[in-house]
PDB file of C-alpha atoms in Angstrom:
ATOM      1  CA  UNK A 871      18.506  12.647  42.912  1.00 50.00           C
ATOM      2  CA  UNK A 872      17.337  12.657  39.192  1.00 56.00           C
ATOM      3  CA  UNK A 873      16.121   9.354  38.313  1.00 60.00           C
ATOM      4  CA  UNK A 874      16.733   9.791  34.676  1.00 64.00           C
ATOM      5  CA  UNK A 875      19.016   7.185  33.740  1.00 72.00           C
ATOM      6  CA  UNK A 876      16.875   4.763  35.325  1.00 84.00           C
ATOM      7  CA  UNK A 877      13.432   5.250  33.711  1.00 85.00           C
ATOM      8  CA  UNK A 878      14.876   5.914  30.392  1.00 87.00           C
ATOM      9  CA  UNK A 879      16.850   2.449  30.518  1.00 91.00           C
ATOM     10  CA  UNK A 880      13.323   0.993  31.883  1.00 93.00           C
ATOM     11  CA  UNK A 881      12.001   2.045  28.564  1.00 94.00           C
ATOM     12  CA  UNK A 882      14.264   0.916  26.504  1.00 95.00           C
ATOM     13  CA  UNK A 883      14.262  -2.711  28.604  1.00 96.00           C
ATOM     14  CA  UNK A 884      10.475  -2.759  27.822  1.00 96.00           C
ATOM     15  CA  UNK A 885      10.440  -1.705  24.600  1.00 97.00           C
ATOM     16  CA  UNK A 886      12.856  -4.988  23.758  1.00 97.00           C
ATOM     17  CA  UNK A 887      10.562  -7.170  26.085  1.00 96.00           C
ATOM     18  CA  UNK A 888       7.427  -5.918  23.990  1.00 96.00           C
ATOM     19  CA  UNK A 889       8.775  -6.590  20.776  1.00 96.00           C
ATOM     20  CA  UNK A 890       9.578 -10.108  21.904  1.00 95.00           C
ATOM     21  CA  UNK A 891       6.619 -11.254  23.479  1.00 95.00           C
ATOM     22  CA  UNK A 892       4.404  -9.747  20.739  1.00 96.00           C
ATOM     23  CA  UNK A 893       5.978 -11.256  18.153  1.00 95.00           C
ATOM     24  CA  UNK A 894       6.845 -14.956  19.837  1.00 92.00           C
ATOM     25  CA  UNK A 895       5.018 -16.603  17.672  1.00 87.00           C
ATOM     26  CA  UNK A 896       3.612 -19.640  20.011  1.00 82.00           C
ATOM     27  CA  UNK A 897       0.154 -19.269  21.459  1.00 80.00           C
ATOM     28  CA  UNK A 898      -1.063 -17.360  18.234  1.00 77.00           C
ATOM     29  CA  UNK A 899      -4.109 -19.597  18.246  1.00 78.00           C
ATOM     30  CA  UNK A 900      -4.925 -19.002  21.926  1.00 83.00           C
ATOM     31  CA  UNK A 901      -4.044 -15.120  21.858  1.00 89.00           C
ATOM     32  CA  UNK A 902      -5.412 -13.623  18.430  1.00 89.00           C
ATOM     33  CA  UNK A 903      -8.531 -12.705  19.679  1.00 91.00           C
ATOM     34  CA  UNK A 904      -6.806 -10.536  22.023  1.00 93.00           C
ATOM     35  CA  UNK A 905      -6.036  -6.693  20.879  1.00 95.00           C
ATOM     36  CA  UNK A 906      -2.412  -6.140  20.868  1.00 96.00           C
ATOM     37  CA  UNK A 907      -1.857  -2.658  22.846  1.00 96.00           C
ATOM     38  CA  UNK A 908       0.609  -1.370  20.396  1.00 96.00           C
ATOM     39  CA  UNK A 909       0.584  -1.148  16.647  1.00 96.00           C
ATOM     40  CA  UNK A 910       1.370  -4.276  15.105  1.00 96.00           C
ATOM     41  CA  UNK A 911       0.161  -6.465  12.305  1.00 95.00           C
ATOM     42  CA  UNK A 912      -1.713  -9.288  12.749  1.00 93.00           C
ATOM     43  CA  UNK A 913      -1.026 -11.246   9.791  1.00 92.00           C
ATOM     44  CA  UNK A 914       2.804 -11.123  10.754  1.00 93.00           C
ATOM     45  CA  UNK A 915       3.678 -15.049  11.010  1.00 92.00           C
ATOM     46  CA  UNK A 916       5.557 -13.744  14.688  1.00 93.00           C
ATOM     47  CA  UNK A 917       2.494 -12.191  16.040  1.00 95.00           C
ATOM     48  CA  UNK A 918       0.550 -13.522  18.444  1.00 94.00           C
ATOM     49  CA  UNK A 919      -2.524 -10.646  19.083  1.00 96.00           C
ATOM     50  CA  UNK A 920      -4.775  -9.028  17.081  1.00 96.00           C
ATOM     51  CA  UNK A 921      -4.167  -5.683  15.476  1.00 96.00           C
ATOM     52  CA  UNK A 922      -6.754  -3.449  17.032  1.00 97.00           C
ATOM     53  CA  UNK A 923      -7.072  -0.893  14.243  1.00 97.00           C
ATOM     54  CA  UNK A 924      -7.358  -3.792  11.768  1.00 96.00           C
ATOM     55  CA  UNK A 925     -10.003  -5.411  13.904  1.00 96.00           C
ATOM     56  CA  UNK A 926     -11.351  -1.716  14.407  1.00 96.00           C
ATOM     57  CA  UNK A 927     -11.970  -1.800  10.265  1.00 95.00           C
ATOM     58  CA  UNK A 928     -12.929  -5.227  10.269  1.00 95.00           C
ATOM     59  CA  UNK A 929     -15.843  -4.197  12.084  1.00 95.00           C
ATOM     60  CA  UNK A 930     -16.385  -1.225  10.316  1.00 95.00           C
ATOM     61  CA  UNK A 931     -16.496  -3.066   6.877  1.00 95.00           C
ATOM     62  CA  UNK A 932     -19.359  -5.643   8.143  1.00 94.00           C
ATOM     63  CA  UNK A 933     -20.916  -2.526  10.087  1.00 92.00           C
ATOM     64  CA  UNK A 934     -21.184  -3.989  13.395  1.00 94.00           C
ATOM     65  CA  UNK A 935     -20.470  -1.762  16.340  1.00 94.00           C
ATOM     66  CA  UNK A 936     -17.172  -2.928  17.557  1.00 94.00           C
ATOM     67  CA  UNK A 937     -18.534  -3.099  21.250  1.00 96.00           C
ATOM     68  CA  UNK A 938     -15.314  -5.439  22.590  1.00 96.00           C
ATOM     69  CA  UNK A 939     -12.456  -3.675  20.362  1.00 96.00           C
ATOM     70  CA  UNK A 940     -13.720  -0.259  21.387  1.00 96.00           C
ATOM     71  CA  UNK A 941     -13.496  -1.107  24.995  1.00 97.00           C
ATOM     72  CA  UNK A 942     -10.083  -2.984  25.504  1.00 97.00           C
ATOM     73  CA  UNK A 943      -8.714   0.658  23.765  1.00 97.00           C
ATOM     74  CA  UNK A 944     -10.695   2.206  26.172  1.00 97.00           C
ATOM     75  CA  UNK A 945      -9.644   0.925  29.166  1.00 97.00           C
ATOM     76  CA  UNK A 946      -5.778   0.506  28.064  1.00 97.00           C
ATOM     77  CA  UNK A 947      -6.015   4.209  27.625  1.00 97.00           C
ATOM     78  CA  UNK A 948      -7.527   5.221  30.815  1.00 96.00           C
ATOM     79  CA  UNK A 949      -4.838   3.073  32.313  1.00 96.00           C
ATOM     80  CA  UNK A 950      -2.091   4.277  30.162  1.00 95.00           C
ATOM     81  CA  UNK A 951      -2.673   6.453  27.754  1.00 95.00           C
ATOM     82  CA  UNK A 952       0.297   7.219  25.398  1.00 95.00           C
ATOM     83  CA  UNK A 953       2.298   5.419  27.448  1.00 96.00           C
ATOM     84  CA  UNK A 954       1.731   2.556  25.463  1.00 97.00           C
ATOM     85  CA  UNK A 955       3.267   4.234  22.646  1.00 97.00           C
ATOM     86  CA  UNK A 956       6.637   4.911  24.536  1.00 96.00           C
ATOM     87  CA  UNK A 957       7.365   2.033  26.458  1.00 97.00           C
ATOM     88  CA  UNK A 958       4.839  -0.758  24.501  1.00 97.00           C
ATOM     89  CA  UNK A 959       4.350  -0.448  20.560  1.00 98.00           C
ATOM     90  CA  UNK A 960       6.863  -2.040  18.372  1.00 97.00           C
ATOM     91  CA  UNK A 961       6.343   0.176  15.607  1.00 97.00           C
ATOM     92  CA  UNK A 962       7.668   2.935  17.623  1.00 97.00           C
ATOM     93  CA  UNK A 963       9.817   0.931  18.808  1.00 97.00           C
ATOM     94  CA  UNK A 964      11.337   0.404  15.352  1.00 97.00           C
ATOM     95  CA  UNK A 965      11.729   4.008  14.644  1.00 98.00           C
ATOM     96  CA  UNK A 966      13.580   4.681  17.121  1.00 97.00           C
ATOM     97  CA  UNK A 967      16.233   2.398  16.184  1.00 97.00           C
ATOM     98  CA  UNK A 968      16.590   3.553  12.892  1.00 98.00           C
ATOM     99  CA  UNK A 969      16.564   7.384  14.729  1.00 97.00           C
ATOM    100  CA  UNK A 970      19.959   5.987  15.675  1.00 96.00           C
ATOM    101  CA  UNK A 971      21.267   6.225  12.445  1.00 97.00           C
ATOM    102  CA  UNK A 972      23.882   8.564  12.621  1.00 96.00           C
ATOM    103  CA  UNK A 973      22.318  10.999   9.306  1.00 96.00           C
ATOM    104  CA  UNK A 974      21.548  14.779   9.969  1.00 95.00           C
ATOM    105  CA  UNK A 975      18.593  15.251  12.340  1.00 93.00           C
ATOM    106  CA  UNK A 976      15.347  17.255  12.002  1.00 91.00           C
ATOM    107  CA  UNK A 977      12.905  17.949  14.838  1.00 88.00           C
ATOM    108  CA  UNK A 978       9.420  17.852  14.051  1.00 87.00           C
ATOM    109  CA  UNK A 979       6.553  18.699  16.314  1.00 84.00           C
ATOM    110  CA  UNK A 980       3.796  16.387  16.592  1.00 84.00           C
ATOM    111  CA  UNK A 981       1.030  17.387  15.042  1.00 76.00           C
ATOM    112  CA  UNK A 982      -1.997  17.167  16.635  1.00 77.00           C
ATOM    113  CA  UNK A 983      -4.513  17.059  13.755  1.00 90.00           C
ATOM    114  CA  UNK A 984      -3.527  14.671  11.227  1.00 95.00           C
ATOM    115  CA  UNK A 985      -4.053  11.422  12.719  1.00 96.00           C
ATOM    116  CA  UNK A 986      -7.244  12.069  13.426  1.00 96.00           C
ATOM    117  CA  UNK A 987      -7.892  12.651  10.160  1.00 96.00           C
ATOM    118  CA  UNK A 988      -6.310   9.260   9.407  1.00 97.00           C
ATOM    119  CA  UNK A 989      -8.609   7.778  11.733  1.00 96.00           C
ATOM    120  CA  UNK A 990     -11.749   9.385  10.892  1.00 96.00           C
ATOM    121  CA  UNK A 991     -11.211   8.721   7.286  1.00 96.00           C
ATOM    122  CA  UNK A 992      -9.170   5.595   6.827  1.00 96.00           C
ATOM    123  CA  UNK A 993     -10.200   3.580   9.662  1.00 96.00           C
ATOM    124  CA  UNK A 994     -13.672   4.352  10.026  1.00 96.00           C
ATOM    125  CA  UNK A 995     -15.211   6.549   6.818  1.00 96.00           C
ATOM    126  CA  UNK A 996     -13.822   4.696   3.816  1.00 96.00           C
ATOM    127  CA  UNK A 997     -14.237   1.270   5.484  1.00 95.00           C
ATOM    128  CA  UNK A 998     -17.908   1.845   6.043  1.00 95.00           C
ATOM    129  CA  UNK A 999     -18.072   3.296   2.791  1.00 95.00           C
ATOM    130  CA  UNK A1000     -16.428   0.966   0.159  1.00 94.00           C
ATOM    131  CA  UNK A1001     -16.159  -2.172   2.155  1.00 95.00           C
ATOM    132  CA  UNK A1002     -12.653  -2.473   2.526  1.00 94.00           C
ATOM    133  CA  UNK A1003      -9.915  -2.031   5.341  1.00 95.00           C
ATOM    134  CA  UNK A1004      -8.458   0.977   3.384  1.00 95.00           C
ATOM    135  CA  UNK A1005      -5.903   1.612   6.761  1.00 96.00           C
ATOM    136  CA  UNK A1006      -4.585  -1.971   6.552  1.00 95.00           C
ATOM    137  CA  UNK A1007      -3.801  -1.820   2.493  1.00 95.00           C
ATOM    138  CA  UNK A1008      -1.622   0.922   2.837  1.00 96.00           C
ATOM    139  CA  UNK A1009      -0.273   0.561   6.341  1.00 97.00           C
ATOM    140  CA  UNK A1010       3.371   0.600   6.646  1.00 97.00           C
ATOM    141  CA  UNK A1011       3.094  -1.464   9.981  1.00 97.00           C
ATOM    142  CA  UNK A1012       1.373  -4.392   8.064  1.00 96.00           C
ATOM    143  CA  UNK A1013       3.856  -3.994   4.436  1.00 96.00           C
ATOM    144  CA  UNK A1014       6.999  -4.103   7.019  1.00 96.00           C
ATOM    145  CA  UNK A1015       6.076  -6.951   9.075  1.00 95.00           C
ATOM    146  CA  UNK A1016       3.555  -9.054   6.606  1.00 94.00           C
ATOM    147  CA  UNK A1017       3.693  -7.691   2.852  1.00 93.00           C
ATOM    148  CA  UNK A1018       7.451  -8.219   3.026  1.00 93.00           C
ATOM    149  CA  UNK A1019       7.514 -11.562   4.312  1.00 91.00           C
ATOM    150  CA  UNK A1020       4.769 -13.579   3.143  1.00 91.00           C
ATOM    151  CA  UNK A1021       5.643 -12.401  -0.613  1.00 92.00           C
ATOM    152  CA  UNK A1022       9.353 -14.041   0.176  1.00 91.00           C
ATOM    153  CA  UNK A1023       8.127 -17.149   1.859  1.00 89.00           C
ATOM    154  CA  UNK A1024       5.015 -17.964   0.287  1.00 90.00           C
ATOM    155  CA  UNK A1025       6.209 -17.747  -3.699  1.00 88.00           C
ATOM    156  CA  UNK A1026       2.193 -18.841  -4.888  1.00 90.00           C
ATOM    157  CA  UNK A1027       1.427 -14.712  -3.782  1.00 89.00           C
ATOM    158  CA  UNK A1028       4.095 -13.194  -5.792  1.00 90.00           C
ATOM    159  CA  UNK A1029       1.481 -13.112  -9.201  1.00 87.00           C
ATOM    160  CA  UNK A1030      -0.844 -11.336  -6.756  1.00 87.00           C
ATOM    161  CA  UNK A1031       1.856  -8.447  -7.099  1.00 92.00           C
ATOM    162  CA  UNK A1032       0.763  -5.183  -8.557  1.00 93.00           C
ATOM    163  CA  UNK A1033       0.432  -1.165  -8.064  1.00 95.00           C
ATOM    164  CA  UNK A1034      -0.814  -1.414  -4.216  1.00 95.00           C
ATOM    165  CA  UNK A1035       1.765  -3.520  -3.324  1.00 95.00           C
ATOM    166  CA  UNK A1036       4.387  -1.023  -4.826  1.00 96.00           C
ATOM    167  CA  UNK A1037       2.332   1.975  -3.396  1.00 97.00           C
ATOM    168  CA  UNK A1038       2.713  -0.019   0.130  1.00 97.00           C
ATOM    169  CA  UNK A1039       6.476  -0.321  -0.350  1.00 97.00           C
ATOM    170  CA  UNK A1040       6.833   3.473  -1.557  1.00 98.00           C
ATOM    171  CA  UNK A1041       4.926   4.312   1.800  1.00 98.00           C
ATOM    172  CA  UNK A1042       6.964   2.232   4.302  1.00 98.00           C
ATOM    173  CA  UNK A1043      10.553   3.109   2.476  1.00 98.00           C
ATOM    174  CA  UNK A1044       8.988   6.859   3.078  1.00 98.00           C
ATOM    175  CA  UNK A1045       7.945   6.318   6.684  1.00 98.00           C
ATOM    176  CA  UNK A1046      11.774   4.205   6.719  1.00 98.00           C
ATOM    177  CA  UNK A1047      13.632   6.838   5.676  1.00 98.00           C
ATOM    178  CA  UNK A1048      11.754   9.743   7.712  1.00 97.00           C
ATOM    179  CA  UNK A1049      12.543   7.824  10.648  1.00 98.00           C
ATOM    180  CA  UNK A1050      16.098   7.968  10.192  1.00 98.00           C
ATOM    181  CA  UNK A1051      15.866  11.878   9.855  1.00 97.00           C
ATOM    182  CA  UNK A1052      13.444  12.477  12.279  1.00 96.00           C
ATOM    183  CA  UNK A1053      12.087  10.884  15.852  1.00 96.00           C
ATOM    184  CA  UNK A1054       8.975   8.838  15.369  1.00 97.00           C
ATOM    185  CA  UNK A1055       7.751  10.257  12.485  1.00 96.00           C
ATOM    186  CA  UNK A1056       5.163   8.016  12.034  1.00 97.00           C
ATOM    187  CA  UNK A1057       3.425   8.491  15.684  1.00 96.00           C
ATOM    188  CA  UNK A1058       3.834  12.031  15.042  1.00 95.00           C
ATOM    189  CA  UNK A1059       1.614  12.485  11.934  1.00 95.00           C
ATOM    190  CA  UNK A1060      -0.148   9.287  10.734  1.00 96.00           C
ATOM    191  CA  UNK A1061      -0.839   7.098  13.696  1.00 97.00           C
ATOM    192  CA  UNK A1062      -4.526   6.492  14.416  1.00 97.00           C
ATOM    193  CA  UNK A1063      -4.049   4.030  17.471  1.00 98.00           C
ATOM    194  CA  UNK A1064      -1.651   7.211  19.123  1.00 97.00           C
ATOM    195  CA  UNK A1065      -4.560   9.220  18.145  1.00 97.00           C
ATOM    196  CA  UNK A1066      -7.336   7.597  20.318  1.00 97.00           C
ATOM    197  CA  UNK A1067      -4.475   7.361  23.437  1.00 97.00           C
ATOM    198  CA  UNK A1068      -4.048  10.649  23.178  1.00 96.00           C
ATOM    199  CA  UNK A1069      -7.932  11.963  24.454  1.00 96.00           C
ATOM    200  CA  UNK A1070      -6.933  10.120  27.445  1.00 96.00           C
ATOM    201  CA  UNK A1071      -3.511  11.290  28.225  1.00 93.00           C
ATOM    202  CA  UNK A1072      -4.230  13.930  30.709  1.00 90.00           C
ATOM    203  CA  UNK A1073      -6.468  11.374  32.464  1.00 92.00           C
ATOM    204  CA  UNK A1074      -4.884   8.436  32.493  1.00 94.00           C
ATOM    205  CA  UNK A1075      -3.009   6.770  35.601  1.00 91.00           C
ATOM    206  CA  UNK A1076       0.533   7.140  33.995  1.00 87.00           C
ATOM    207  CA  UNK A1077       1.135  10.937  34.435  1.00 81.00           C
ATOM    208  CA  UNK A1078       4.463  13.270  33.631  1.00 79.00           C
ATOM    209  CA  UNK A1079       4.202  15.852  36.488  1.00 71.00           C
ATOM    210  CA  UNK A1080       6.209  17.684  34.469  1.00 61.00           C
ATOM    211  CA  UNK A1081       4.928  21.306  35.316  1.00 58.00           C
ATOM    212  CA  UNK A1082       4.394  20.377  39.306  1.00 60.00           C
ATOM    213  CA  UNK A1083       8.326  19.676  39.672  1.00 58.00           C
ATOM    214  CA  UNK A1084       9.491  22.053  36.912  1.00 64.00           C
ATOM    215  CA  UNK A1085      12.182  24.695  37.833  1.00 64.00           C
ATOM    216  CA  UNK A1086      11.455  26.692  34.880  1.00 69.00           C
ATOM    217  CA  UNK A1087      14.823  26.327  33.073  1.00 71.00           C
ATOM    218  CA  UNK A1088      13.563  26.207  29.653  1.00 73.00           C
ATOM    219  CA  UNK A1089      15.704  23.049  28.913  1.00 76.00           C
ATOM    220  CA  UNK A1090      13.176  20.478  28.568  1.00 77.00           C
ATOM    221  CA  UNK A1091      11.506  21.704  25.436  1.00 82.00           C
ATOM    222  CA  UNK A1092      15.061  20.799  24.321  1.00 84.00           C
ATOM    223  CA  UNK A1093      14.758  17.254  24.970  1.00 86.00           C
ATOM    224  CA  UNK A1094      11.347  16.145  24.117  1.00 89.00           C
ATOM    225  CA  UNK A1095      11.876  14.256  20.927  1.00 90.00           C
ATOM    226  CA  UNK A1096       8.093  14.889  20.172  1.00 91.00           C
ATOM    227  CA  UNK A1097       8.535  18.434  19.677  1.00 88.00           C
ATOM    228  CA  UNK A1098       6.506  19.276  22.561  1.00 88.00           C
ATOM    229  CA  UNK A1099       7.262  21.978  25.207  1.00 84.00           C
ATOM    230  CA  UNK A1100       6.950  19.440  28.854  1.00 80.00           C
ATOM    231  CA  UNK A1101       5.483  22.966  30.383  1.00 78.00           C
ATOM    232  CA  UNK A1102       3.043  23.181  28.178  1.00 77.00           C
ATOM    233  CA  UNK A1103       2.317  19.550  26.760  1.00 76.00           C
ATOM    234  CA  UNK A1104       3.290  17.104  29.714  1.00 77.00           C
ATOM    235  CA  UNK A1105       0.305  14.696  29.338  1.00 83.00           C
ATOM    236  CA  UNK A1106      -1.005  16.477  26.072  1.00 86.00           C
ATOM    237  CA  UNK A1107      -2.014  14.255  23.225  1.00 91.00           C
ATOM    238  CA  UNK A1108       0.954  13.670  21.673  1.00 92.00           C
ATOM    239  CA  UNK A1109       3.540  13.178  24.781  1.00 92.00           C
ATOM    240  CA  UNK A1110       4.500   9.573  24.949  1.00 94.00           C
ATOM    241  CA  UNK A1111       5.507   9.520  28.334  1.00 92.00           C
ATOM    242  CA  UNK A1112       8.772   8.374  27.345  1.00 90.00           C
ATOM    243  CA  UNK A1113      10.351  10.816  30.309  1.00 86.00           C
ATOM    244  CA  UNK A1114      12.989  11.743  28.455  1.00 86.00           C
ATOM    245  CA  UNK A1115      12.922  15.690  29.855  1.00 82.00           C
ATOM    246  CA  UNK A1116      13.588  14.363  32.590  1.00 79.00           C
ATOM    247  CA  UNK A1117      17.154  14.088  31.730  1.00 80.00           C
ATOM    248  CA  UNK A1118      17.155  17.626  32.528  1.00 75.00           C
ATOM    249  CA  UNK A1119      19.506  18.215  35.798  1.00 70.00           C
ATOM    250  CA  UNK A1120      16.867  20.722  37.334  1.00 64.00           C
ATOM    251  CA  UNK A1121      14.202  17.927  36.815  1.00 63.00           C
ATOM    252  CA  UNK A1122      13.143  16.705  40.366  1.00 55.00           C
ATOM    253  CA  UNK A1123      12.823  13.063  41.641  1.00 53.00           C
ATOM    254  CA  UNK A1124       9.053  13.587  42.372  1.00 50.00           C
ATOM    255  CA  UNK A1125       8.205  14.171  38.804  1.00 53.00           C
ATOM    256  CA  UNK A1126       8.408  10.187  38.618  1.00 50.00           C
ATOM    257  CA  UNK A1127       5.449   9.946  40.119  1.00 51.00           C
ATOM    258  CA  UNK A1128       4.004   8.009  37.052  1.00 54.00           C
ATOM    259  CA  UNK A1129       0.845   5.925  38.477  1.00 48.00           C
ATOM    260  CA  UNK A1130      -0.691   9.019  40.127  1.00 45.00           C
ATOM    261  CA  UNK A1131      -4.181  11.070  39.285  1.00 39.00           C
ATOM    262  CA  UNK A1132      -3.808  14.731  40.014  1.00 39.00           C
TER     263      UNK A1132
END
């Protein structure tokens, strides 16, 4: 029997439960020295981890080797991989609800390169270079769930308003609105955190054996949301292991088989 329903409602259940606890507010003294798996802002007033590309840059800026940072992503990788990004990150999380909005649709492949390049330059080259978390000032993750609210509740920042803070805005209202047009367009293209789950996809524990229970119908291409092709891309970079090819009818039960190395 195709377990579809099932896992895909498990998502969505964890996705909600994620958001929550990550953004509780209480313990925030006892839990910010913790990475948060997903993408989320640390200077939120909810949030109670640390942002672990912030604290990636953070290190970068006072050029000390991030020895700690680097190997909670590690190790949440090798455990997970992307699957943090489907069933975890609020950010993604986010996106997908405004995919919801009933507006006229796009599919967009992921693309493999450029949030590397986000990565490489933003979170580690300019940092090192000029001194400054260059990711974090422009992040839409951080103007959506900080810049927003601290300007509204904390009225002394407002004079501190100027040309980044409306570059920030343009940027999330972008990332906003792409979201509503296409799925996760943000994880697709700009996400550096995505980026460094993705070179451990194929060996993480959490595995789509997609291509050992495939039928070869040629309908799951249709349902990856990614813009992947499950034959091809099942535990590629980009694939989120958000199992929704499995909704295919012709997708066997076995393919489930999530916590497995092969």
């Amino acid at each position: 029997m195709n377990k579809a329903p099932s896992i895909i409602r498990s998502r969505k259940i964890s996705q909600i439960i994620a958001l929550v606890v990550i953004n509780s507010y209480f313990f925030q003294n006892q839990l910010k020295f913790i990475p948060c798996p997903g993408l989320n802002c640390a200077s939120c007033p909810l949030a109670i981890f640390a942002c672990p590309i912030g604290s990636l840059q953070h290190f970068m800026v006072i050029q000390a080797f991030p020895f700690y940072i680097i190997g909670v992503i590690i190790l949440l990788g090798l455990l997970f991989g992307r699957a943090i990004c489907g069933w975890v990150c609020p950010f993604g999380f986010i996106q997908e609800i405004l995919y919801k909005i009933p507006v006229p649709k796009k599919k967009v492949a992921a693309n493999s390169l450029t949030p590397y390049i986000v990565l490489l330059f933003l979170v580690i080259i300019t940092p090192l270079i000029a001194r400054e978390p260059w990711f974090c000032k422009l992040c839409p993750v951080g103007t959506l769930q900080a810049g927003i609210s601290l300007i509204l509740t904390q009225p002394q920042l407002r004079s501190l308003i100027g040309p980044l803070y409306w570059t920030k805005i343009f940027i999330l209202m972008i990332v906003l609105i792409l979201s509503t047009l296409s799925f996760r367009p943000f994880c697709k293209l700009a996400c550096p955190l995505g980026a460094i789950y993705g070179l451990f996809n194929r060996i993480s524990i959490i595995r789509v054996d997609a291509l050992k229970a495939c039928s070869s119908c040629q309908k799951c291409p249709d349902l990856c949301q990614m813009g992947l092709n499950p034959m091809r891309d099942s535990n590629g970079r980009a694939c989120i292991k958000c199992f929704e090819c499995s909704q295919c009818k012709n997708f066997p039960s076995q393919a489930f088989r999530g916590p497995k190395a092969s």
